[in-house]
Amino acid sequence: MVDFDFILLNSLIPMYAVTVGLALLKYPKYYESKLTYLPIIFIYTLLNELLGYLINNYQDEFSLISIETYRNYNWFIYNTYMLVFYLYFYYIFRFYIDEPKHKRNIYYGGIFFLVVCLINAFVDNFSKLPQVYAYVFGGIVLVYSSLMYLKKFFTIDLLFKTKENLLFWLSSGLFVFYAGYLPIKVIRYIHTIHETPTPPIIRRIHWSLIIISYLFFVIGFLRMKRRMPK
């Protein structure tokens, strides 16, 4: 019988690695654009997830690091990653979106996100606990930002220009993942509060969303032919 959980889980690291490879391979085509730091985001994601995979699956080999110490460190790097990831893409979308109203909304959304992060850090220790409120609010701003960018491709005359547009595929992947994962984040938080186990289907949906979003990223890099403008 096929173990779908095993397949999904063991597909994540290869997807991260392939994306990093393509991001570096295609780097000459976008290094002068606002996406110049994109490979760093993908490399950090790969290293972070690889470390988590090794610790969770080979605890005996990493016996010099206590599991509790790693969990604290893990939340710290995930919370830091959230800050960098969200703020970077707010900056990207604010630059490439045309409408001043949407630019302004993203700007204020980013400011309020930092305020929520500050408040959340007082409620939940930043270095030891997940920043759920900040993550959800920041994710909502990112979903809005990606949707407002994708909005300009909804017309027939622009729809055919998506083939070589890297940011279109990045935006699509981000929208799919965060639109699907934010409810999961809330569900997990509720289960944590009530000390009840999260249903296994939630984990499978989470992994599937990661794979789908990274497939969008991979397609974007593969279809990218022209150099992005500065």
mmCIF file of C-alpha atoms in Angstrom:
data_model
loop_
_atom_site.group_PDB
_atom_site.id
_atom_site.type_symbol
_atom_site.label_atom_id
_atom_site.label_comp_id
_atom_site.label_asym_id
_atom_site.label_seq_id
_atom_site.Cartn_x
_atom_site.Cartn_y
_atom_site.Cartn_z
ATOM 1 C CA MET A 1 0.000 0.000 0.000
ATOM 2 C CA VAL A 2 1.323 3.439 -0.949
ATOM 3 C CA ASP A 3 2.329 5.582 2.038
ATOM 4 C CA PHE A 4 1.319 9.069 0.896
ATOM 5 C CA ASP A 5 2.650 10.671 4.075
ATOM 6 C CA PHE A 6 6.086 9.195 3.380
ATOM 7 C CA ILE A 7 6.009 10.390 -0.239
ATOM 8 C CA LEU A 8 4.871 13.909 0.673
ATOM 9 C CA LEU A 9 7.348 14.327 3.520
ATOM 10 C CA ASN A 10 10.307 13.064 1.510
ATOM 11 C CA SER A 11 9.414 15.266 -1.450
ATOM 12 C CA LEU A 12 9.868 18.514 0.487
ATOM 13 C CA ILE A 13 13.674 18.706 0.735
ATOM 14 C CA PRO A 14 14.171 17.760 -2.965
ATOM 15 C CA MET A 15 11.658 20.466 -3.956
ATOM 16 C CA TYR A 16 13.543 23.054 -1.880
ATOM 17 C CA ALA A 17 16.853 21.921 -3.401
ATOM 18 C CA VAL A 18 15.592 22.017 -6.999
ATOM 19 C CA THR A 19 14.208 25.515 -6.451
ATOM 20 C CA VAL A 20 17.527 26.721 -5.031
ATOM 21 C CA GLY A 21 19.376 25.229 -7.991
ATOM 22 C CA LEU A 22 17.087 26.898 -10.532
ATOM 23 C CA ALA A 23 17.171 30.206 -8.640
ATOM 24 C CA LEU A 24 20.976 30.205 -8.889
ATOM 25 C CA LEU A 25 20.987 28.976 -12.490
ATOM 26 C CA LYS A 26 18.617 31.738 -13.615
ATOM 27 C CA TYR A 27 20.170 34.388 -11.365
ATOM 28 C CA PRO A 28 21.873 36.300 -14.237
ATOM 29 C CA LYS A 29 18.408 37.021 -15.655
ATOM 30 C CA TYR A 30 17.086 38.810 -12.554
ATOM 31 C CA TYR A 31 20.022 39.816 -10.361
ATOM 32 C CA GLU A 32 19.650 43.486 -11.362
ATOM 33 C CA SER A 33 15.951 43.511 -10.464
ATOM 34 C CA LYS A 34 14.333 43.835 -7.046
ATOM 35 C CA LEU A 35 14.425 40.029 -6.804
ATOM 36 C CA THR A 36 18.202 40.060 -6.391
ATOM 37 C CA TYR A 37 18.043 38.538 -2.884
ATOM 38 C CA LEU A 38 15.569 35.811 -3.832
ATOM 39 C CA PRO A 39 18.173 32.979 -3.848
ATOM 40 C CA ILE A 40 19.110 33.861 -0.259
ATOM 41 C CA ILE A 41 15.495 33.335 0.814
ATOM 42 C CA PHE A 42 15.358 29.938 -0.878
ATOM 43 C CA ILE A 43 18.774 28.870 0.445
ATOM 44 C CA TYR A 44 17.822 29.854 3.977
ATOM 45 C CA THR A 45 14.575 27.910 3.641
ATOM 46 C CA LEU A 46 16.434 24.815 2.433
ATOM 47 C CA LEU A 47 19.016 24.910 5.244
ATOM 48 C CA ASN A 48 16.365 25.575 7.861
ATOM 49 C CA GLU A 49 14.120 22.718 6.736
ATOM 50 C CA LEU A 50 17.084 20.375 6.275
ATOM 51 C CA LEU A 51 18.235 20.991 9.839
ATOM 52 C CA GLY A 52 14.728 20.374 11.134
ATOM 53 C CA TYR A 53 14.469 17.144 9.143
ATOM 54 C CA LEU A 54 17.799 15.843 10.461
ATOM 55 C CA ILE A 55 17.015 16.652 14.072
ATOM 56 C CA ASN A 56 13.510 15.187 13.962
ATOM 57 C CA ASN A 57 14.513 11.975 12.187
ATOM 58 C CA TYR A 58 18.020 11.343 13.528
ATOM 59 C CA GLN A 59 17.836 12.427 17.152
ATOM 60 C CA ASP A 60 20.414 9.859 18.309
ATOM 61 C CA GLU A 61 23.065 11.161 15.907
ATOM 62 C CA PHE A 62 22.435 14.691 17.186
ATOM 63 C CA SER A 63 22.511 13.703 20.842
ATOM 64 C CA LEU A 64 24.883 16.572 21.708
ATOM 65 C CA ILE A 65 21.942 18.943 21.134
ATOM 66 C CA SER A 66 19.026 18.562 23.518
ATOM 67 C CA ILE A 67 15.643 18.390 21.817
ATOM 68 C CA GLU A 68 14.298 21.195 23.989
ATOM 69 C CA THR A 69 17.245 23.409 23.068
ATOM 70 C CA TYR A 70 16.662 22.698 19.400
ATOM 71 C CA ARG A 71 12.948 23.498 19.646
ATOM 72 C CA ASN A 72 13.751 26.887 21.142
ATOM 73 C CA TYR A 73 16.342 27.535 18.458
ATOM 74 C CA ASN A 74 13.967 26.276 15.793
ATOM 75 C CA TRP A 75 11.217 28.696 16.775
ATOM 76 C CA PHE A 76 13.726 31.541 16.878
ATOM 77 C CA ILE A 77 14.921 30.935 13.323
ATOM 78 C CA TYR A 78 11.365 30.364 12.055
ATOM 79 C CA ASN A 79 10.162 33.594 13.653
ATOM 80 C CA THR A 80 13.148 35.468 12.248
ATOM 81 C CA TYR A 81 12.563 33.878 8.857
ATOM 82 C CA MET A 82 8.936 35.034 8.963
ATOM 83 C CA LEU A 83 10.044 38.649 9.479
ATOM 84 C CA VAL A 84 12.580 38.596 6.658
ATOM 85 C CA PHE A 85 10.330 36.688 4.245
ATOM 86 C CA TYR A 86 7.250 38.854 4.721
ATOM 87 C CA LEU A 87 9.051 42.208 4.655
ATOM 88 C CA TYR A 88 11.055 41.266 1.566
ATOM 89 C CA PHE A 89 7.975 40.329 -0.438
ATOM 90 C CA TYR A 90 6.051 43.384 0.793
ATOM 91 C CA TYR A 91 8.899 45.421 -0.663
ATOM 92 C CA ILE A 92 8.828 43.447 -3.904
ATOM 93 C CA PHE A 93 5.078 43.741 -4.446
ATOM 94 C CA ARG A 94 4.974 47.389 -3.462
ATOM 95 C CA PHE A 95 7.555 48.084 -6.162
ATOM 96 C CA TYR A 96 5.942 46.058 -8.974
ATOM 97 C CA ILE A 97 2.270 46.864 -8.305
ATOM 98 C CA ASP A 98 1.090 49.864 -10.317
ATOM 99 C CA GLU A 99 -1.901 51.225 -8.398
ATOM 100 C CA PRO A 100 -0.932 53.818 -5.721
ATOM 101 C CA LYS A 101 -3.834 52.680 -3.516
ATOM 102 C CA HIS A 102 -2.527 49.120 -3.338
ATOM 103 C CA LYS A 103 1.038 50.347 -2.792
ATOM 104 C CA ARG A 104 -0.201 52.421 0.142
ATOM 105 C CA ASN A 105 -2.187 49.518 1.590
ATOM 106 C CA ILE A 106 0.869 47.243 1.464
ATOM 107 C CA TYR A 107 3.000 49.926 3.097
ATOM 108 C CA TYR A 108 0.605 50.378 6.013
ATOM 109 C CA GLY A 109 0.026 46.646 6.165
ATOM 110 C CA GLY A 110 3.778 46.154 6.631
ATOM 111 C CA ILE A 111 3.860 48.739 9.424
ATOM 112 C CA PHE A 112 0.914 47.122 11.231
ATOM 113 C CA PHE A 113 2.580 43.738 10.760
ATOM 114 C CA LEU A 114 5.647 45.003 12.668
ATOM 115 C CA VAL A 115 3.355 46.357 15.395
ATOM 116 C CA VAL A 116 1.628 42.969 15.674
ATOM 117 C CA CYS A 117 5.061 41.295 15.825
ATOM 118 C CA LEU A 118 6.035 43.549 18.723
ATOM 119 C CA ILE A 119 2.797 42.836 20.601
ATOM 120 C CA ASN A 120 3.014 39.107 19.858
ATOM 121 C CA ALA A 121 6.581 39.010 21.242
ATOM 122 C CA PHE A 122 5.245 40.249 24.590
ATOM 123 C CA VAL A 123 2.476 37.649 24.587
ATOM 124 C CA ASP A 124 4.615 34.707 23.391
ATOM 125 C CA ASN A 125 8.386 34.545 23.845
ATOM 126 C CA PHE A 126 9.894 35.285 20.404
ATOM 127 C CA SER A 127 12.798 32.875 20.844
ATOM 128 C CA LYS A 128 10.814 29.961 22.289
ATOM 129 C CA LEU A 129 7.280 30.081 20.887
ATOM 130 C CA PRO A 130 5.671 30.507 17.454
ATOM 131 C CA GLN A 131 4.382 34.013 16.741
ATOM 132 C CA VAL A 132 0.941 32.922 15.557
ATOM 133 C CA TYR A 133 -0.790 36.318 15.560
ATOM 134 C CA ALA A 134 2.059 37.959 13.650
ATOM 135 C CA TYR A 135 2.256 35.037 11.217
ATOM 136 C CA VAL A 136 -1.465 35.120 10.413
ATOM 137 C CA PHE A 137 -1.700 38.898 10.076
ATOM 138 C CA GLY A 138 1.472 39.046 7.981
ATOM 139 C CA GLY A 139 0.177 36.203 5.836
ATOM 140 C CA ILE A 140 -3.066 38.069 5.184
ATOM 141 C CA VAL A 141 -1.075 41.097 4.000
ATOM 142 C CA LEU A 142 1.012 38.830 1.753
ATOM 143 C CA VAL A 143 -2.100 37.172 0.284
ATOM 144 C CA TYR A 144 -3.512 40.635 -0.426
ATOM 145 C CA SER A 145 -0.234 41.776 -1.999
ATOM 146 C CA SER A 146 0.096 38.755 -4.271
ATOM 147 C CA LEU A 147 -3.560 38.954 -5.287
ATOM 148 C CA MET A 148 -3.258 42.646 -6.166
ATOM 149 C CA TYR A 149 -0.240 41.866 -8.341
ATOM 150 C CA LEU A 150 -1.987 38.949 -10.055
ATOM 151 C CA LYS A 151 -5.038 41.123 -10.621
ATOM 152 C CA LYS A 152 -3.454 42.834 -13.618
ATOM 153 C CA PHE A 153 -3.165 39.492 -15.423
ATOM 154 C CA PHE A 154 -6.895 38.813 -15.242
ATOM 155 C CA THR A 155 -7.547 40.550 -18.567
ATOM 156 C CA ILE A 156 -7.276 38.531 -21.776
ATOM 157 C CA ASP A 157 -4.656 40.764 -23.410
ATOM 158 C CA LEU A 158 -2.263 40.379 -20.459
ATOM 159 C CA LEU A 159 -2.967 36.739 -19.688
ATOM 160 C CA PHE A 160 -0.594 35.541 -22.403
ATOM 161 C CA LYS A 161 2.287 37.585 -20.971
ATOM 162 C CA THR A 162 2.513 35.338 -17.917
ATOM 163 C CA LYS A 163 4.591 32.642 -19.598
ATOM 164 C CA GLU A 164 7.983 34.234 -18.958
ATOM 165 C CA ASN A 165 6.998 36.404 -15.998
ATOM 166 C CA LEU A 166 8.838 35.008 -12.958
ATOM 167 C CA LEU A 167 6.992 37.166 -10.461
ATOM 168 C CA PHE A 168 3.646 35.915 -11.781
ATOM 169 C CA TRP A 169 4.591 32.346 -10.857
ATOM 170 C CA LEU A 170 6.092 33.408 -7.528
ATOM 171 C CA SER A 171 2.930 35.338 -6.709
ATOM 172 C CA SER A 172 0.728 32.404 -7.668
ATOM 173 C CA GLY A 173 2.730 30.036 -5.455
ATOM 174 C CA LEU A 174 2.656 32.438 -2.516
ATOM 175 C CA PHE A 175 -1.076 33.013 -2.887
ATOM 176 C CA VAL A 176 -1.889 29.300 -3.070
ATOM 177 C CA PHE A 177 0.254 28.437 -0.056
ATOM 178 C CA TYR A 178 -0.769 31.214 2.314
ATOM 179 C CA ALA A 179 -4.453 31.207 1.338
ATOM 180 C CA GLY A 180 -4.494 27.503 2.215
ATOM 181 C CA TYR A 181 -2.065 27.449 5.135
ATOM 182 C CA LEU A 182 -3.313 30.378 7.249
ATOM 183 C CA PRO A 183 -6.493 28.491 8.270
ATOM 184 C CA ILE A 184 -4.268 25.501 9.126
ATOM 185 C CA LYS A 185 -2.112 27.733 11.317
ATOM 186 C CA VAL A 186 -5.211 28.853 13.221
ATOM 187 C CA ILE A 187 -6.524 25.281 13.546
ATOM 188 C CA ARG A 188 -3.196 24.088 14.955
ATOM 189 C CA TYR A 189 -3.115 26.977 17.411
ATOM 190 C CA ILE A 190 -6.611 26.131 18.649
ATOM 191 C CA HIS A 191 -5.629 22.482 19.127
ATOM 192 C CA THR A 192 -2.513 23.587 21.012
ATOM 193 C CA ILE A 193 -4.556 25.768 23.360
ATOM 194 C CA HIS A 194 -6.990 22.939 24.083
ATOM 195 C CA GLU A 195 -4.140 20.375 24.210
ATOM 196 C CA THR A 196 -5.817 18.172 21.602
ATOM 197 C CA PRO A 197 -4.053 16.383 18.721
ATOM 198 C CA THR A 198 -4.212 17.931 15.279
ATOM 199 C CA PRO A 199 -5.882 15.601 12.723
ATOM 200 C CA PRO A 200 -3.351 13.916 10.371
ATOM 201 C CA ILE A 201 -5.162 15.316 7.318
ATOM 202 C CA ILE A 202 -4.035 18.797 8.367
ATOM 203 C CA ARG A 203 -0.394 17.745 8.091
ATOM 204 C CA ARG A 204 -0.981 16.205 4.668
ATOM 205 C CA ILE A 205 -2.673 19.351 3.380
ATOM 206 C CA HIS A 206 0.229 21.419 4.728
ATOM 207 C CA TRP A 207 2.833 19.324 2.917
ATOM 208 C CA SER A 208 0.751 19.316 -0.269
ATOM 209 C CA LEU A 209 0.506 23.116 -0.205
ATOM 210 C CA ILE A 210 4.290 23.396 0.085
ATOM 211 C CA ILE A 211 4.813 21.092 -2.897
ATOM 212 C CA ILE A 212 2.216 22.892 -5.026
ATOM 213 C CA SER A 213 3.634 26.334 -4.232
ATOM 214 C CA TYR A 214 7.180 25.218 -5.026
ATOM 215 C CA LEU A 215 5.987 23.681 -8.281
ATOM 216 C CA PHE A 216 4.808 27.174 -9.223
ATOM 217 C CA PHE A 217 8.257 28.547 -8.341
ATOM 218 C CA VAL A 218 9.977 25.845 -10.415
ATOM 219 C CA ILE A 219 7.710 26.519 -13.406
ATOM 220 C CA GLY A 220 8.483 30.222 -13.131
ATOM 221 C CA PHE A 221 12.226 29.646 -13.277
ATOM 222 C CA LEU A 222 11.955 27.098 -16.090
ATOM 223 C CA ARG A 223 9.813 29.369 -18.248
ATOM 224 C CA MET A 224 11.919 32.445 -17.597
ATOM 225 C CA LYS A 225 13.626 33.429 -20.855
ATOM 226 C CA ARG A 226 14.230 37.158 -20.750
ATOM 227 C CA ARG A 227 16.183 39.298 -18.327
ATOM 228 C CA MET A 228 13.952 41.108 -15.823
ATOM 229 C CA PRO A 229 14.126 44.917 -16.018
ATOM 230 C CA LYS A 230 15.958 46.806 -13.283
#
